[in-house]
Short mmCIF file of N, CA, C and O and ligand atoms in Angstrom, two decimals:
data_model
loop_
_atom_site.label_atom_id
_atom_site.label_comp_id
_atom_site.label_asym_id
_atom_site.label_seq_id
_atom_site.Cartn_x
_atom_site.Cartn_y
_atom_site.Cartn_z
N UNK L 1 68.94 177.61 -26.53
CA UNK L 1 69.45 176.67 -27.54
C UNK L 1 68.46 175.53 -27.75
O UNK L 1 68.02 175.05 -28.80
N UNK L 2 68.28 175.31 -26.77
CA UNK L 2 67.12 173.78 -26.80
C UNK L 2 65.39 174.50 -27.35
O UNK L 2 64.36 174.06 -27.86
N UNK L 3 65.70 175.29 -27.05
CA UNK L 3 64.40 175.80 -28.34
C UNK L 3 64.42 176.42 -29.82
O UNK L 3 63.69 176.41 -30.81
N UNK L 4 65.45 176.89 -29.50
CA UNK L 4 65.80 176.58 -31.33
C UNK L 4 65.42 175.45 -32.27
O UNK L 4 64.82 175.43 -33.35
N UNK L 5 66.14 174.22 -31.25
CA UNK L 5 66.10 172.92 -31.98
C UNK L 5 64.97 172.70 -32.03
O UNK L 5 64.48 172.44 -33.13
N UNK L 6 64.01 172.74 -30.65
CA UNK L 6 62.24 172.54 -31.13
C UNK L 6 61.80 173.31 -32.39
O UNK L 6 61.21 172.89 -33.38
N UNK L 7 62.17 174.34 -32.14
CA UNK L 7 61.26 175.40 -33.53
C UNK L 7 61.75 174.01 -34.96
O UNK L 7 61.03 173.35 -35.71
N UNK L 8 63.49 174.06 -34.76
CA UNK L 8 63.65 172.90 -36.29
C UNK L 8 63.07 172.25 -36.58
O UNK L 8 62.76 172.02 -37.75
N UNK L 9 62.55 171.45 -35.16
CA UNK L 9 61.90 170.27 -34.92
C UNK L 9 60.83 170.80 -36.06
O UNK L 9 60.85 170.73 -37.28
N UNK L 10 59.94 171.34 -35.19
CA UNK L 10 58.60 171.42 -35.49
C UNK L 10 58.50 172.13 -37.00
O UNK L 10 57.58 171.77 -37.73
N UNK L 11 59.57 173.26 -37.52
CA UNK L 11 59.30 173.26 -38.76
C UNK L 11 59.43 171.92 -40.01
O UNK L 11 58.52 171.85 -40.84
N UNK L 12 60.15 171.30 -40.04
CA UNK L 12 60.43 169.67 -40.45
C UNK L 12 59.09 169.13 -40.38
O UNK L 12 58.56 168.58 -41.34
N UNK L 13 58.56 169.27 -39.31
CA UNK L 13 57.00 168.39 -39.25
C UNK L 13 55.97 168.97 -40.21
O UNK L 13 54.98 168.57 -40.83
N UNK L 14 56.73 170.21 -40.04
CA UNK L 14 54.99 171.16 -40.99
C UNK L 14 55.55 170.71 -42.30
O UNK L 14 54.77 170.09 -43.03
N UNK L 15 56.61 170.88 -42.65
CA UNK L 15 57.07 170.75 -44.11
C UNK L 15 56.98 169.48 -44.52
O UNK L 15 57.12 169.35 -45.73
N UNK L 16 56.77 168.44 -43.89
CA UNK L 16 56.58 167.26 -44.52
C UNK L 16 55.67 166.78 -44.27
O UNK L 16 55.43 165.64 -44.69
N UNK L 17 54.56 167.61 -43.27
CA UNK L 17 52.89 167.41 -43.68
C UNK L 17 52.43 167.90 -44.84
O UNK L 17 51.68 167.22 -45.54
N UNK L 18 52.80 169.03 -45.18
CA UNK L 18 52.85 169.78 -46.44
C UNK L 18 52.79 169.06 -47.59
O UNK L 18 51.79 168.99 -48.30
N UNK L 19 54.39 168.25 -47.90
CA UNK L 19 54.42 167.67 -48.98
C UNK L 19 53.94 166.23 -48.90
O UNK L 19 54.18 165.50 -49.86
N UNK L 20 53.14 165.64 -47.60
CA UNK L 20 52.49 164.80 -48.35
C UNK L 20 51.24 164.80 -48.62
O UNK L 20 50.55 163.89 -49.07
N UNK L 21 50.74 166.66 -48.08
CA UNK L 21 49.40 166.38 -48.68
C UNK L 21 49.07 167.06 -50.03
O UNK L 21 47.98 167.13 -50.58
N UNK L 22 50.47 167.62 -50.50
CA UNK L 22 50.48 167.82 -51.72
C UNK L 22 50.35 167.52 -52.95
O UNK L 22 51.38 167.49 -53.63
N UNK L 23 49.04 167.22 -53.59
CA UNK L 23 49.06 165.81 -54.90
C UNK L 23 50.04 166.30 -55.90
O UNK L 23 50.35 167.44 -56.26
N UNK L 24 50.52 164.89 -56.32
CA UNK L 24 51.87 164.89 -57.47
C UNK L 24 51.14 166.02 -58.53
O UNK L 24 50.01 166.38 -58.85
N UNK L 25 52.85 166.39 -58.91
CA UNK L 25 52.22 167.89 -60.03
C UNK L 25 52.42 166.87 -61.24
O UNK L 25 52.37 167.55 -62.27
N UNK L 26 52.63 165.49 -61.56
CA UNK L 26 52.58 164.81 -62.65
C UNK L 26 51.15 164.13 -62.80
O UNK L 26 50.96 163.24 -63.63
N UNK L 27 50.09 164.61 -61.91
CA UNK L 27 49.17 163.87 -62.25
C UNK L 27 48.64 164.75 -62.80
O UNK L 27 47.42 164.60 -62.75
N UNK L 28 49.00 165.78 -63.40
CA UNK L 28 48.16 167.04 -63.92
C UNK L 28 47.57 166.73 -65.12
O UNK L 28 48.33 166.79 -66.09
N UNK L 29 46.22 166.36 -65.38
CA UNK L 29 45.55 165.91 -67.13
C UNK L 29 46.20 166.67 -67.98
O UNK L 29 46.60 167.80 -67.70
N UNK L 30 46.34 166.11 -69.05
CA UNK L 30 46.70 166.30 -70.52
C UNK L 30 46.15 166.95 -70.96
O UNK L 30 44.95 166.69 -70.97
N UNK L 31 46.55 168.05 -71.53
CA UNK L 31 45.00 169.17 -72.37
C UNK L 31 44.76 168.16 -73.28
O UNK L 31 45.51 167.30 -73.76
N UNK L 32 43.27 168.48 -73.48
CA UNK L 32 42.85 167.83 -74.23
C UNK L 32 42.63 168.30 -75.92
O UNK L 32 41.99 169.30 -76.27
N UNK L 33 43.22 167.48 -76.70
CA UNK L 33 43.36 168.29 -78.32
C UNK L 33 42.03 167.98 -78.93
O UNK L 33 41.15 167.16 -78.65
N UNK L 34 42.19 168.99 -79.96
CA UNK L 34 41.03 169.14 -80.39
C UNK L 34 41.13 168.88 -82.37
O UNK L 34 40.85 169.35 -83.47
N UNK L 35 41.52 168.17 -81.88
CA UNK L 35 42.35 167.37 -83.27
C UNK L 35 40.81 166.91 -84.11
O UNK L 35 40.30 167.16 -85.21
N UNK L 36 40.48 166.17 -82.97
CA UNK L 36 38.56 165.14 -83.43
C UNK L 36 37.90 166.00 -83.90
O UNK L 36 37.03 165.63 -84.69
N UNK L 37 38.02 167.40 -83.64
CA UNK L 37 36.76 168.56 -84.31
C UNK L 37 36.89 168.64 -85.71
O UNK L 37 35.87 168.89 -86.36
N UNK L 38 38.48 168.38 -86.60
CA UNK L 38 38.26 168.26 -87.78
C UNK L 38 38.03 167.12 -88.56
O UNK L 38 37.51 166.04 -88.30
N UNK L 39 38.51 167.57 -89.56
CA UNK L 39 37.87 166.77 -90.16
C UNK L 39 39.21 165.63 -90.75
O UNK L 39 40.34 166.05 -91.00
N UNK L 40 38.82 164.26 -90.90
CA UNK L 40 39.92 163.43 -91.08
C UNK L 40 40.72 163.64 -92.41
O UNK L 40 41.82 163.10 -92.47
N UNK L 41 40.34 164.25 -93.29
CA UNK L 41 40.95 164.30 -94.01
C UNK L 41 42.04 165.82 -94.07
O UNK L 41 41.60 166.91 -93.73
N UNK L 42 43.14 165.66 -94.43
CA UNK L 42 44.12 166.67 -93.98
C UNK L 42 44.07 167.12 -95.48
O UNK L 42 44.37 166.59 -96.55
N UNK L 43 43.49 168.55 -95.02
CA UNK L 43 43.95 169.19 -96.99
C UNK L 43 44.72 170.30 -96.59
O UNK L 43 44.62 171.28 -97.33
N UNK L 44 45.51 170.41 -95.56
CA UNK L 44 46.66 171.36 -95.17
C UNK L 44 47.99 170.55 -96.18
O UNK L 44 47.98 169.42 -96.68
N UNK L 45 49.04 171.61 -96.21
CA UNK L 45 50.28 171.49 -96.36
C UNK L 45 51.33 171.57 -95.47
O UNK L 45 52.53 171.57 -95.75
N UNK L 46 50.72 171.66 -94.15
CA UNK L 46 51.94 171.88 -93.53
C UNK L 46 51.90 170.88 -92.07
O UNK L 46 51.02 170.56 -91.28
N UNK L 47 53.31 170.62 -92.21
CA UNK L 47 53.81 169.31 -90.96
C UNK L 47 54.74 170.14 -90.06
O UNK L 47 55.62 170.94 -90.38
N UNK L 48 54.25 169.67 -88.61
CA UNK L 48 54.47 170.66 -87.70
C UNK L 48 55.83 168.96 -87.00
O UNK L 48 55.47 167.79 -86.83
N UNK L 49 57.17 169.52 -86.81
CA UNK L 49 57.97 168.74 -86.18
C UNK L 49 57.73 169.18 -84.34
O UNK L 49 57.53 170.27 -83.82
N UNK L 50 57.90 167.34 -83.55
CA UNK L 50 57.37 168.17 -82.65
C UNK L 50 57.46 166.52 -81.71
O UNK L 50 57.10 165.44 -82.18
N UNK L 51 57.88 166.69 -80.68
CA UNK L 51 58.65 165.41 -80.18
C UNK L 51 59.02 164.32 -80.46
O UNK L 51 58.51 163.24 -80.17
N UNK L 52 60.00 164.56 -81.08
CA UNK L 52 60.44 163.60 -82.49
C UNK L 52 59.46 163.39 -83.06
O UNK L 52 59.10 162.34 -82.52
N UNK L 53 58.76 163.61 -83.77
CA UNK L 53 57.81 162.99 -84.68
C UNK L 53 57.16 164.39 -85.97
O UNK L 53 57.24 165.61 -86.09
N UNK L 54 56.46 163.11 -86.78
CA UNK L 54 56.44 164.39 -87.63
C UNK L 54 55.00 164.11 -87.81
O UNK L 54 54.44 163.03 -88.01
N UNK L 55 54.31 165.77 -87.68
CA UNK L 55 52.32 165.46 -87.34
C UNK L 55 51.75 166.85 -88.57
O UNK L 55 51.75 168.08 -88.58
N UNK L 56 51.31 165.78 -89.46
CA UNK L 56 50.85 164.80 -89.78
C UNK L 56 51.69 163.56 -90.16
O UNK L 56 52.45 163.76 -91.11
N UNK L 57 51.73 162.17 -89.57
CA UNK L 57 53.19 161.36 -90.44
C UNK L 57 52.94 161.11 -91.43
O UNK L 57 53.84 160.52 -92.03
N UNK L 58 51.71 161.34 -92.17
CA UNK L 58 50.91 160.75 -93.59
C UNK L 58 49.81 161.91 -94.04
O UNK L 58 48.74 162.26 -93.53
N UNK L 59 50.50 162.33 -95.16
CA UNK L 59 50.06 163.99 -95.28
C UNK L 59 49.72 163.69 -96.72
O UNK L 59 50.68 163.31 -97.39
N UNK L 60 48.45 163.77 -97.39
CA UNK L 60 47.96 163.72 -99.06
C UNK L 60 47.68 165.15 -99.35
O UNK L 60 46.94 165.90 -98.72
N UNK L 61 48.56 165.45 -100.63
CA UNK L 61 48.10 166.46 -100.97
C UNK L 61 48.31 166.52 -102.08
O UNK L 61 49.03 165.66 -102.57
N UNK L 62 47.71 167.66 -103.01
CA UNK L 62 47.54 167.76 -104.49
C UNK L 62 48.63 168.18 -105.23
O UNK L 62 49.47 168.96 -104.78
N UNK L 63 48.66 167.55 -106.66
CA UNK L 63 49.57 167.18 -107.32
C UNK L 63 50.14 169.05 -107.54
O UNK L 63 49.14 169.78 -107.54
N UNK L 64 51.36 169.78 -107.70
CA UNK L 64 51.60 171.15 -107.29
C UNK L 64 52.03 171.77 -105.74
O UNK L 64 52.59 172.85 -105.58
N UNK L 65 51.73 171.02 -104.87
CA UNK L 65 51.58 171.48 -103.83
C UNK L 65 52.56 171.55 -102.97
O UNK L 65 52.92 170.46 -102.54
N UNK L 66 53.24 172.67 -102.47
CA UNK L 66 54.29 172.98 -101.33
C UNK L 66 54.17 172.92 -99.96
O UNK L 66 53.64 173.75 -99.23
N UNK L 67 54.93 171.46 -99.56
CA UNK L 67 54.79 171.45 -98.49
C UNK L 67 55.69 171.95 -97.04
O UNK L 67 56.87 172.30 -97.18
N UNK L 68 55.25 171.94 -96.13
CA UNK L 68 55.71 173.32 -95.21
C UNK L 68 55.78 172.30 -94.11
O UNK L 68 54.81 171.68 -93.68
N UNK L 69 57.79 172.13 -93.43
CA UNK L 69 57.62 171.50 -92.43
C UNK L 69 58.56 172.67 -91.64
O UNK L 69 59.60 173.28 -91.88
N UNK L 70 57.47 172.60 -90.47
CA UNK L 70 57.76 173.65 -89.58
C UNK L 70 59.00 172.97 -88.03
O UNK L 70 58.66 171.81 -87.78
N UNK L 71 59.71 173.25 -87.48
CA UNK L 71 60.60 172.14 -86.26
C UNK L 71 60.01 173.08 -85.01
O UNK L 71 60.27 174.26 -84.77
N UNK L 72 59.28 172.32 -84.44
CA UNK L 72 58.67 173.08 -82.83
C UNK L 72 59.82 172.41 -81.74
O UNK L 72 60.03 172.86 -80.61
N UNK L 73 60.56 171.16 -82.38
CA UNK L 73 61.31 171.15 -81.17
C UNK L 73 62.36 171.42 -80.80
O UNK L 73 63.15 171.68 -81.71
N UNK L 74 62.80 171.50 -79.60
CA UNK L 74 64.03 172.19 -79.22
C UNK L 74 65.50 171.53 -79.93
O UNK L 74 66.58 172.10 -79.78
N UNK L 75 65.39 170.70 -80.43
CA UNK L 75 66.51 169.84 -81.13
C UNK L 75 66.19 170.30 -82.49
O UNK L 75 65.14 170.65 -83.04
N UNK L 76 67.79 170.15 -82.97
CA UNK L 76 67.68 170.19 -85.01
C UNK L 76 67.10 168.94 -85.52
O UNK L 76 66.94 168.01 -84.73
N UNK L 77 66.72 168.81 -86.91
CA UNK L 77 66.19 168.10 -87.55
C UNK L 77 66.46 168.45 -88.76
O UNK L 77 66.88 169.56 -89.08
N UNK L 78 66.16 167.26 -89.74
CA UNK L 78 66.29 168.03 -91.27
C UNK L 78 64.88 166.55 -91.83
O UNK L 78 64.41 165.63 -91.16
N UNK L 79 64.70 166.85 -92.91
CA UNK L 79 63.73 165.87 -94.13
C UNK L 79 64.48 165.21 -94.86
O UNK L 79 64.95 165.91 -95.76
N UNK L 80 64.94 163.70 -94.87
CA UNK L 80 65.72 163.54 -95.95
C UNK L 80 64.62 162.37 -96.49
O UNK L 80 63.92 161.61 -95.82
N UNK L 81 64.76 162.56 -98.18
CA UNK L 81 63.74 161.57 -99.10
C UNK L 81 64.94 160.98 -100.49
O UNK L 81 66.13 161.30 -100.53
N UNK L 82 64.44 160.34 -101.21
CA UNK L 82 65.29 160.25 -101.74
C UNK L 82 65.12 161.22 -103.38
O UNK L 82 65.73 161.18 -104.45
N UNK L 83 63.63 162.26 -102.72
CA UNK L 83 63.79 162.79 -103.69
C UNK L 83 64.13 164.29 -103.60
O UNK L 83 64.46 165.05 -104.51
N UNK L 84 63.90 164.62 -101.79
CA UNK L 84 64.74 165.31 -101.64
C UNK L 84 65.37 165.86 -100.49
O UNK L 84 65.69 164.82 -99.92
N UNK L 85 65.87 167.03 -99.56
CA UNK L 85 66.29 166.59 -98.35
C UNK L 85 66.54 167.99 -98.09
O UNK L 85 66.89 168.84 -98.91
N UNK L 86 66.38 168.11 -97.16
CA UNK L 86 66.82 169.70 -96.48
C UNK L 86 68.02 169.71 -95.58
O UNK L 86 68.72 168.75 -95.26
N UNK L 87 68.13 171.02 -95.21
CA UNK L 87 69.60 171.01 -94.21
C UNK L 87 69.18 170.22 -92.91
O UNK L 87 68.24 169.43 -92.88
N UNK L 88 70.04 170.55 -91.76
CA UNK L 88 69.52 170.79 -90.29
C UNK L 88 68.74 171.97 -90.15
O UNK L 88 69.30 172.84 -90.82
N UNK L 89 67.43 172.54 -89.43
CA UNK L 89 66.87 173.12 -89.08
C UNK L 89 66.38 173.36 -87.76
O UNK L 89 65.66 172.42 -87.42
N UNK L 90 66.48 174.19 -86.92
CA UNK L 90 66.06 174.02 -85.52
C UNK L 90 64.69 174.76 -85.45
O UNK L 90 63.91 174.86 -86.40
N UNK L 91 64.50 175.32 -84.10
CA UNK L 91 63.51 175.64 -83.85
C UNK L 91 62.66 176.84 -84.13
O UNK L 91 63.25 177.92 -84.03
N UNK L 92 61.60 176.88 -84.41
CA UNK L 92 61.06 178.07 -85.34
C UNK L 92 61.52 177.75 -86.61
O UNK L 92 60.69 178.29 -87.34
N UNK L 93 62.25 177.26 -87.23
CA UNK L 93 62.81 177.22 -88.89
C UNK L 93 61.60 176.45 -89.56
O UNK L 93 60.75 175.70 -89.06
N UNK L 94 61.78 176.83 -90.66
CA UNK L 94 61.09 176.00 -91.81
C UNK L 94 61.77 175.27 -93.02
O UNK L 94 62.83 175.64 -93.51
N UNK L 95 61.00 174.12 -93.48
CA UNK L 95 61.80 173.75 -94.92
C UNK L 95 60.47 173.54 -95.66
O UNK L 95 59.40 173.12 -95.22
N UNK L 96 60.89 174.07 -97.28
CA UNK L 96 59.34 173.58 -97.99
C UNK L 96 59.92 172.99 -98.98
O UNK L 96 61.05 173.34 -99.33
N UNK L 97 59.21 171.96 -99.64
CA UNK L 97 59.22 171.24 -100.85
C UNK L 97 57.79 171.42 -101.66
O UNK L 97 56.65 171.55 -101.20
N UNK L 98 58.34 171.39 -103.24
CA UNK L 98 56.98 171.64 -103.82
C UNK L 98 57.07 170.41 -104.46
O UNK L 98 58.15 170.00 -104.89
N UNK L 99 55.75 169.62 -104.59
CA UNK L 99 55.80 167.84 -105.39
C UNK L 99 54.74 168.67 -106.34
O UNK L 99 53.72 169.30 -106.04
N UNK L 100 55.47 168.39 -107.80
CA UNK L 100 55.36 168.60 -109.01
C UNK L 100 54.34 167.36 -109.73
O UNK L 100 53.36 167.34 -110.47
N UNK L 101 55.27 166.31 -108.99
CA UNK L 101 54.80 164.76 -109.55
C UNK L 101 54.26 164.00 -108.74
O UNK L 101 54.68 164.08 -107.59
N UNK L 102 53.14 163.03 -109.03
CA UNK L 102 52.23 162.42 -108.39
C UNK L 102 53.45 160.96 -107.38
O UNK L 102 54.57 160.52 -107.63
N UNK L 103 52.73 160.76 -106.58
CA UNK L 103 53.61 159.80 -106.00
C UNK L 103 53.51 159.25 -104.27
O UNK L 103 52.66 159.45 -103.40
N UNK L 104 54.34 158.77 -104.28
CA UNK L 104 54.13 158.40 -102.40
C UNK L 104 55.70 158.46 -101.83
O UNK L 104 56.51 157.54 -101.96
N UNK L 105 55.91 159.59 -101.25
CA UNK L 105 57.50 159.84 -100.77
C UNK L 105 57.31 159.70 -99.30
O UNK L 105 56.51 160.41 -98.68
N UNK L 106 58.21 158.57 -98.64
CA UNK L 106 58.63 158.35 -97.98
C UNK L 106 59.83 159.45 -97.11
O UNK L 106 60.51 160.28 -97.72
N UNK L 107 59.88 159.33 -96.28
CA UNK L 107 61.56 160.48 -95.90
C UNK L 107 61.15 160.19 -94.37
O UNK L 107 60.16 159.78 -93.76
N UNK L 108 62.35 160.58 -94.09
CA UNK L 108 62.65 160.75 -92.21
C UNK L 108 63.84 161.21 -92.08
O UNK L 108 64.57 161.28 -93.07
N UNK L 109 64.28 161.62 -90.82
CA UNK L 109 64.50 163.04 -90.70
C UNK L 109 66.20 162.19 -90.38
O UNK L 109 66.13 161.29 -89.54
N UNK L 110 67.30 162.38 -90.85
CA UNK L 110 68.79 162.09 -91.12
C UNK L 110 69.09 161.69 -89.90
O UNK L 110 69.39 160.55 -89.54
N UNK L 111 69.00 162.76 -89.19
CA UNK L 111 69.41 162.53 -87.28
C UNK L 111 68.90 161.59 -86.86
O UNK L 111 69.62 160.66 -86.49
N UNK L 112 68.04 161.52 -86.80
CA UNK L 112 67.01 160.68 -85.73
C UNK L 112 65.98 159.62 -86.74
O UNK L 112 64.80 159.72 -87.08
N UNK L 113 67.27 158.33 -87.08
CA UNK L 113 66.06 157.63 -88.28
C UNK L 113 64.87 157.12 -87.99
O UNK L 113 64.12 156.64 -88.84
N UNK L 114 64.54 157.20 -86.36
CA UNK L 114 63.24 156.41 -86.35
C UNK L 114 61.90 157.76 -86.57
O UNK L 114 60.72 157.48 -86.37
N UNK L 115 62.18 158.65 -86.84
CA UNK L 115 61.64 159.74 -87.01
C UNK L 115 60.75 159.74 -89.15
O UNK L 115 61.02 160.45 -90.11
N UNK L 116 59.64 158.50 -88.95
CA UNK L 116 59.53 158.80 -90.57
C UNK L 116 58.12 159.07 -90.49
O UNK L 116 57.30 158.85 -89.61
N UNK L 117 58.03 159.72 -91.91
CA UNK L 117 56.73 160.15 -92.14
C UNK L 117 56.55 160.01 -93.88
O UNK L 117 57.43 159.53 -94.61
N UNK L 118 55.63 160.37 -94.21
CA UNK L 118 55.01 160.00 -95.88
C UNK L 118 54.03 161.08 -96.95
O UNK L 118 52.82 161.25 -96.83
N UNK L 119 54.57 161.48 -97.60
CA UNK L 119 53.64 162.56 -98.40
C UNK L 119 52.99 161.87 -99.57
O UNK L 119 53.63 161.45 -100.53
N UNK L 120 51.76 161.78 -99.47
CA UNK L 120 50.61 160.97 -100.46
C UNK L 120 50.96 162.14 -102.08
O UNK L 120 49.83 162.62 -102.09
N UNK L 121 51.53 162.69 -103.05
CA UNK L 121 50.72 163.29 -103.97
C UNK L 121 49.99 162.90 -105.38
O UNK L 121 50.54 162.55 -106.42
N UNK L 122 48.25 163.11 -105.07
CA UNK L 122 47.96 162.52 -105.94
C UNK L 122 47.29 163.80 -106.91
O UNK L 122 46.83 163.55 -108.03
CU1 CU C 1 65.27 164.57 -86.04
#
């Protein structure tokens, strides 16, 4: 019996030499994006939703042009503008709008108002 308890003993010791020589799994670097390789000006159409936020939040594009917002995150979302507004959409879904007319539309997303972003069309 009294060596049982040693073995406890001594496993307890290994296991918490273990974890403190284990470095935190939160210090793990950030991949690094590769966002800087392009080029600053965005002549895409499409806005990728994506921890709360919407990337690009300031998207110019040409007067015709359909834009494509994609929801990567695990929560619903929708686009509301006042010129125009989509449903809820979750993840993997899409919503597109086509801007006909030149302008600067504002919108953010119904649920979550601190969630805004801006479509330049000029
Ligand atoms: Cu939202």
């Amino acid at each position: 019996m009294k060596r049982k308890l040693m073995f406890v003993f001594l496993m307890a010791c290994i296991l918490l030499a273990v974890a403190a020589c284990t470095p935190s799994k939160s210090e793990t670097p950030a991949p690094s994006t590769n966002n800087n390789t392009t080029t600053s000006v965005s002549t895409g159409t499409a806005i990728s939703i994506e921890s709360f936020a919407f990337n690009p939040k300031v998207l110019t594009v040409p007067v015709g042009s359909t834009v494509v917002w994609t929801n990567n995150d695990s929560a619903k979302h929708n686009v509301v503008s006042t010129n125009f507004s989509s449903p809820e959409f979750g993840k993997g879904e899409t919503f597109e709008f086509k801007f006909d007319q030149k302008g600067t539309y504002d919108y953010s997303c119904g649920i979550h108002p601190s969630m805004t972003g801006k479509i330049i069309v000029e």
